[in-house]
Amino acid sequence: MDTIIRFFQDGGAFMYPIACVLALGLAIAIERFIFLSAAKAANRKAFDAMVPFIKKKQFDALVKMGDDAKAPVCRIIGAGAARISGDTFDRDDVAYAMEEGVMEATPRLEKRTPYLATLANIATLMGLLGTIIGLIAAFTAVANADPSEKATLLSQSISVAMNTTAFGLIAAIPLLLCHALLQTKTAEIVDSLEMAGVKFMNMIAR
C-alpha cells in the first residue's frame, strides 16, 4: 500500500485526472454490466412466458403483453403479432415490424458503452502528456543544476515523469477489456432478440 501511495504521489498532478477517468469508466462498466445482465434475464423469462400464447396463436394476448411489458422481446413479438389478422399474414410485413423493434431496442442496449473506449484513450493520452510535461520540467531543472548532480537528478526526474504513462496504461487496459466484454454481451442480446423473432415466425407458420 505504501508503494502504491508513493507511486501515485510521485506522478504529479496528472495522476488525479487519470484516476477520475478510471473511476468514471469503471462506474459506467458496472452500470452497463448490471443493466445488460438484467435485460438478458428479463428477455429470456418474457419469451418463455409468451411461448404458450404463440403456440395457441392468441395474438391479441401477445399484443397486450408487448404493450405492458418492459422487456424488449415482448415489444418485438407484440409488434409482429399486431400485423397478423386471423390465420392469414404477410411474412415480410411481420418480419419488418419485428426488425423495427430490434432497431429500437439496440441503441438502449449500446448506450454509454462506446464511452469506455474513449475514456481509455483519454487516460493513455493524459499519461503521455503528464510524462512530457514532467520531462520538460526535469530538463529545465537539470540545466541549472550542479554538473556533478545532473545525472542523478535527471534519472530521478525521468523516473517520476514515467509514472503518469504507467498509470495511464494501468487505467486504459481494464477499460478496454470492459468495453470488449460489454460489446460482446450486447451483441449476444441483440442476436437473441433476432432469434426470438425467427422462432416466432416459424411457430406461427406451422
mmCIF file of C-alpha atoms in Angstrom:
data_model
loop_
_atom_site.group_PDB
_atom_site.id
_atom_site.type_symbol
_atom_site.label_atom_id
_atom_site.label_comp_id
_atom_site.label_asym_id
_atom_site.label_seq_id
_atom_site.Cartn_x
_atom_site.Cartn_y
_atom_site.Cartn_z
ATOM 1 C CA MET A 1 0.000 0.000 0.000
ATOM 2 C CA ASP A 2 2.858 2.402 0.799
ATOM 3 C CA THR A 3 4.394 1.679 -2.601
ATOM 4 C CA ILE A 4 1.107 2.441 -4.356
ATOM 5 C CA ILE A 5 0.658 5.696 -2.442
ATOM 6 C CA ARG A 6 4.250 6.750 -3.175
ATOM 7 C CA PHE A 7 3.835 5.849 -6.844
ATOM 8 C CA PHE A 8 0.662 7.965 -7.022
ATOM 9 C CA GLN A 9 2.203 10.940 -5.232
ATOM 10 C CA ASP A 10 5.389 10.893 -7.320
ATOM 11 C CA GLY A 11 3.433 11.007 -10.572
ATOM 12 C CA GLY A 12 2.448 14.626 -10.257
ATOM 13 C CA ALA A 13 -0.778 16.493 -10.891
ATOM 14 C CA PHE A 14 -1.843 14.393 -13.908
ATOM 15 C CA MET A 15 -2.354 11.323 -11.726
ATOM 16 C CA TYR A 16 -5.573 12.799 -10.311
ATOM 17 C CA PRO A 17 -7.453 13.370 -13.587
ATOM 18 C CA ILE A 18 -6.359 9.920 -14.781
ATOM 19 C CA ALA A 19 -7.763 8.457 -11.551
ATOM 20 C CA CYS A 20 -11.032 10.327 -12.170
ATOM 21 C CA VAL A 21 -11.212 8.922 -15.713
ATOM 22 C CA LEU A 22 -10.622 5.404 -14.377
ATOM 23 C CA ALA A 23 -13.309 5.796 -11.695
ATOM 24 C CA LEU A 24 -15.830 7.137 -14.229
ATOM 25 C CA GLY A 25 -15.084 4.340 -16.667
ATOM 26 C CA LEU A 26 -15.449 1.634 -14.021
ATOM 27 C CA ALA A 27 -18.748 3.164 -12.860
ATOM 28 C CA ILE A 28 -20.082 3.068 -16.435
ATOM 29 C CA ALA A 29 -18.845 -0.506 -16.909
ATOM 30 C CA ILE A 30 -20.512 -1.739 -13.715
ATOM 31 C CA GLU A 31 -23.800 0.024 -14.537
ATOM 32 C CA ARG A 32 -23.827 -1.378 -18.089
ATOM 33 C CA PHE A 33 -22.971 -4.898 -16.917
ATOM 34 C CA ILE A 34 -25.830 -4.893 -14.406
ATOM 35 C CA PHE A 35 -28.260 -3.455 -16.980
ATOM 36 C CA LEU A 36 -27.325 -5.944 -19.707
ATOM 37 C CA SER A 37 -27.422 -8.912 -17.331
ATOM 38 C CA ALA A 38 -30.899 -7.878 -16.153
ATOM 39 C CA ALA A 39 -32.062 -7.313 -19.740
ATOM 40 C CA LYS A 40 -30.823 -10.748 -20.829
ATOM 41 C CA ALA A 41 -32.597 -12.481 -17.946
ATOM 42 C CA ALA A 42 -35.809 -10.461 -18.489
ATOM 43 C CA ASN A 43 -35.897 -11.278 -22.211
ATOM 44 C CA ARG A 44 -35.442 -14.995 -21.587
ATOM 45 C CA LYS A 45 -38.170 -15.043 -18.931
ATOM 46 C CA ALA A 46 -40.563 -12.955 -21.050
ATOM 47 C CA PHE A 47 -40.138 -15.101 -24.155
ATOM 48 C CA ASP A 48 -40.753 -18.286 -22.165
ATOM 49 C CA ALA A 49 -43.984 -16.697 -20.900
ATOM 50 C CA MET A 50 -45.049 -15.821 -24.465
ATOM 51 C CA VAL A 51 -44.435 -19.266 -25.985
ATOM 52 C CA PRO A 52 -47.796 -20.784 -24.845
ATOM 53 C CA PHE A 53 -49.699 -17.860 -26.387
ATOM 54 C CA ILE A 54 -47.694 -18.191 -29.612
ATOM 55 C CA LYS A 55 -48.449 -21.907 -29.871
ATOM 56 C CA LYS A 56 -52.161 -21.216 -29.313
ATOM 57 C CA LYS A 57 -51.995 -18.288 -31.758
ATOM 58 C CA GLN A 58 -53.521 -15.912 -29.228
ATOM 59 C CA PHE A 59 -52.167 -12.830 -30.948
ATOM 60 C CA ASP A 60 -54.299 -10.337 -29.012
ATOM 61 C CA ALA A 61 -52.687 -11.527 -25.779
ATOM 62 C CA LEU A 62 -49.241 -11.147 -27.345
ATOM 63 C CA VAL A 63 -50.032 -7.583 -28.414
ATOM 64 C CA LYS A 64 -51.212 -6.769 -24.891
ATOM 65 C CA MET A 65 -48.060 -8.265 -23.385
ATOM 66 C CA GLY A 66 -45.990 -6.174 -25.775
ATOM 67 C CA ASP A 67 -47.773 -3.023 -24.631
ATOM 68 C CA ASP A 68 -47.494 -3.783 -20.912
ATOM 69 C CA ALA A 69 -44.112 -5.495 -20.512
ATOM 70 C CA LYS A 70 -40.765 -3.694 -20.314
ATOM 71 C CA ALA A 71 -38.682 -6.488 -21.842
ATOM 72 C CA PRO A 72 -37.669 -5.630 -25.436
ATOM 73 C CA VAL A 73 -38.559 -9.111 -26.684
ATOM 74 C CA CYS A 74 -42.186 -8.549 -25.637
ATOM 75 C CA ARG A 75 -42.407 -5.350 -27.660
ATOM 76 C CA ILE A 76 -40.788 -7.047 -30.656
ATOM 77 C CA ILE A 77 -43.098 -10.085 -30.634
ATOM 78 C CA GLY A 78 -46.070 -7.834 -29.872
ATOM 79 C CA ALA A 79 -45.257 -5.642 -32.876
ATOM 80 C CA GLY A 80 -45.166 -8.712 -35.088
ATOM 81 C CA ALA A 81 -48.394 -10.122 -33.635
ATOM 82 C CA ALA A 82 -50.162 -6.797 -34.253
ATOM 83 C CA ARG A 83 -49.610 -7.281 -38.008
ATOM 84 C CA ILE A 84 -51.437 -10.649 -38.026
ATOM 85 C CA SER A 85 -55.149 -10.806 -38.761
ATOM 86 C CA GLY A 86 -56.768 -14.207 -38.247
ATOM 87 C CA ASP A 87 -54.829 -17.061 -39.830
ATOM 88 C CA THR A 88 -53.512 -15.000 -42.718
ATOM 89 C CA PHE A 89 -50.479 -12.756 -42.586
ATOM 90 C CA ASP A 90 -47.769 -11.284 -44.755
ATOM 91 C CA ARG A 91 -44.496 -12.842 -43.580
ATOM 92 C CA ASP A 92 -42.426 -9.877 -44.782
ATOM 93 C CA ASP A 93 -44.753 -7.386 -43.096
ATOM 94 C CA VAL A 94 -44.457 -9.200 -39.761
ATOM 95 C CA ALA A 95 -40.683 -9.547 -40.135
ATOM 96 C CA TYR A 96 -40.264 -5.820 -40.871
ATOM 97 C CA ALA A 97 -42.339 -4.912 -37.821
ATOM 98 C CA MET A 98 -40.142 -7.052 -35.567
ATOM 99 C CA GLU A 99 -36.960 -5.777 -37.206
ATOM 100 C CA GLU A 100 -38.075 -2.256 -36.383
ATOM 101 C CA GLY A 101 -38.496 -3.337 -32.758
ATOM 102 C CA VAL A 102 -34.938 -4.727 -32.695
ATOM 103 C CA MET A 103 -33.597 -1.460 -34.127
ATOM 104 C CA GLU A 104 -35.428 0.490 -31.421
ATOM 105 C CA ALA A 105 -34.051 -1.725 -28.634
ATOM 106 C CA THR A 106 -30.424 -1.762 -29.850
ATOM 107 C CA PRO A 107 -29.473 1.884 -29.012
ATOM 108 C CA ARG A 108 -30.622 1.438 -25.425
ATOM 109 C CA LEU A 109 -28.517 -1.713 -25.093
ATOM 110 C CA GLU A 110 -25.452 0.020 -26.560
ATOM 111 C CA LYS A 111 -25.929 3.198 -24.530
ATOM 112 C CA ARG A 112 -22.739 4.567 -22.885
ATOM 113 C CA THR A 113 -20.633 1.523 -23.835
ATOM 114 C CA PRO A 114 -18.624 3.450 -26.503
ATOM 115 C CA TYR A 115 -17.588 5.904 -23.785
ATOM 116 C CA LEU A 116 -15.289 3.245 -22.310
ATOM 117 C CA ALA A 117 -13.049 3.174 -25.390
ATOM 118 C CA THR A 118 -12.964 6.974 -25.412
ATOM 119 C CA LEU A 119 -12.047 7.123 -21.722
ATOM 120 C CA ALA A 120 -9.296 4.538 -22.249
ATOM 121 C CA ASN A 121 -7.774 6.705 -24.987
ATOM 122 C CA ILE A 122 -8.081 9.798 -22.796
ATOM 123 C CA ALA A 123 -6.295 8.047 -19.911
ATOM 124 C CA THR A 124 -3.443 6.967 -22.206
ATOM 125 C CA LEU A 125 -3.041 10.429 -23.739
ATOM 126 C CA MET A 126 -3.167 12.151 -20.358
ATOM 127 C CA GLY A 127 -0.446 9.805 -19.126
ATOM 128 C CA LEU A 128 1.750 10.674 -22.088
ATOM 129 C CA LEU A 129 1.063 14.381 -21.654
ATOM 130 C CA GLY A 130 1.984 14.182 -17.968
ATOM 131 C CA THR A 131 5.229 12.427 -18.854
ATOM 132 C CA ILE A 132 6.155 15.028 -21.475
ATOM 133 C CA ILE A 133 5.449 17.895 -19.112
ATOM 134 C CA GLY A 134 7.446 16.118 -16.401
ATOM 135 C CA LEU A 135 10.405 15.644 -18.752
ATOM 136 C CA ILE A 136 10.323 19.302 -19.759
ATOM 137 C CA ALA A 137 10.411 20.299 -16.089
ATOM 138 C CA ALA A 138 13.196 17.772 -15.429
ATOM 139 C CA PHE A 139 15.459 19.043 -18.213
ATOM 140 C CA THR A 140 14.796 22.627 -17.156
ATOM 141 C CA ALA A 141 15.832 21.803 -13.592
ATOM 142 C CA VAL A 142 18.927 19.873 -14.749
ATOM 143 C CA ALA A 143 20.098 22.796 -16.883
ATOM 144 C CA ASN A 144 20.554 24.929 -13.777
ATOM 145 C CA ALA A 145 21.913 22.151 -11.516
ATOM 146 C CA ASP A 146 25.478 21.412 -10.458
ATOM 147 C CA PRO A 147 27.280 19.240 -13.086
ATOM 148 C CA SER A 148 28.080 16.537 -10.536
ATOM 149 C CA GLU A 149 24.385 16.164 -9.656
ATOM 150 C CA LYS A 150 22.933 16.311 -13.159
ATOM 151 C CA ALA A 151 22.964 12.567 -13.856
ATOM 152 C CA THR A 152 21.335 11.648 -10.547
ATOM 153 C CA LEU A 153 18.785 14.441 -10.738
ATOM 154 C CA LEU A 154 17.904 13.610 -14.344
ATOM 155 C CA SER A 155 17.383 9.894 -13.652
ATOM 156 C CA GLN A 156 15.165 10.645 -10.666
ATOM 157 C CA SER A 157 13.106 13.183 -12.609
ATOM 158 C CA ILE A 158 12.601 10.822 -15.562
ATOM 159 C CA SER A 159 11.541 8.025 -13.209
ATOM 160 C CA VAL A 160 8.901 10.274 -11.669
ATOM 161 C CA ALA A 161 7.723 11.550 -15.078
ATOM 162 C CA MET A 162 7.212 7.987 -16.388
ATOM 163 C CA ASN A 163 4.770 7.251 -13.557
ATOM 164 C CA THR A 164 1.977 9.092 -15.376
ATOM 165 C CA THR A 165 2.430 6.996 -18.524
ATOM 166 C CA ALA A 166 2.369 3.816 -16.456
ATOM 167 C CA PHE A 167 -0.752 4.892 -14.594
ATOM 168 C CA GLY A 168 -2.421 5.946 -17.850
ATOM 169 C CA LEU A 169 -1.867 2.441 -19.225
ATOM 170 C CA ILE A 170 -2.995 0.872 -15.945
ATOM 171 C CA ALA A 171 -6.271 2.809 -16.314
ATOM 172 C CA ALA A 172 -6.687 2.196 -20.058
ATOM 173 C CA ILE A 173 -6.187 -1.580 -20.154
ATOM 174 C CA PRO A 174 -9.108 -2.585 -17.866
ATOM 175 C CA LEU A 175 -11.378 -0.027 -19.559
ATOM 176 C CA LEU A 176 -10.640 -1.563 -22.959
ATOM 177 C CA LEU A 177 -11.285 -5.042 -21.566
ATOM 178 C CA CYS A 178 -14.614 -3.886 -20.117
ATOM 179 C CA HIS A 179 -15.505 -2.285 -23.445
ATOM 180 C CA ALA A 180 -14.849 -5.539 -25.326
ATOM 181 C CA LEU A 181 -16.793 -7.573 -22.758
ATOM 182 C CA LEU A 182 -19.827 -5.271 -22.874
ATOM 183 C CA GLN A 183 -19.814 -5.162 -26.666
ATOM 184 C CA THR A 184 -19.850 -8.953 -26.771
ATOM 185 C CA LYS A 185 -22.652 -9.107 -24.216
ATOM 186 C CA THR A 186 -24.687 -6.533 -26.150
ATOM 187 C CA ALA A 187 -24.224 -8.429 -29.418
ATOM 188 C CA GLU A 188 -25.438 -11.639 -27.723
ATOM 189 C CA ILE A 189 -28.621 -9.900 -26.551
ATOM 190 C CA VAL A 190 -29.304 -8.393 -29.989
ATOM 191 C CA ASP A 191 -28.767 -11.810 -31.589
ATOM 192 C CA SER A 192 -31.164 -13.375 -29.072
ATOM 193 C CA LEU A 193 -33.834 -10.785 -29.952
ATOM 194 C CA GLU A 194 -33.455 -11.576 -33.637
ATOM 195 C CA MET A 195 -33.570 -15.289 -32.872
ATOM 196 C CA ALA A 196 -36.774 -14.813 -30.869
ATOM 197 C CA GLY A 197 -38.334 -13.129 -33.904
ATOM 198 C CA VAL A 198 -37.309 -16.030 -36.149
ATOM 199 C CA LYS A 199 -38.715 -18.573 -33.679
ATOM 200 C CA PHE A 200 -41.978 -16.625 -33.543
ATOM 201 C CA MET A 201 -42.246 -16.649 -37.344
ATOM 202 C CA ASN A 202 -41.540 -20.382 -37.561
ATOM 203 C CA MET A 203 -44.013 -21.242 -34.799
ATOM 204 C CA ILE A 204 -46.930 -19.334 -36.334
ATOM 205 C CA ALA A 205 -46.142 -20.608 -39.842
ATOM 206 C CA ARG A 206 -46.591 -24.235 -38.858
#
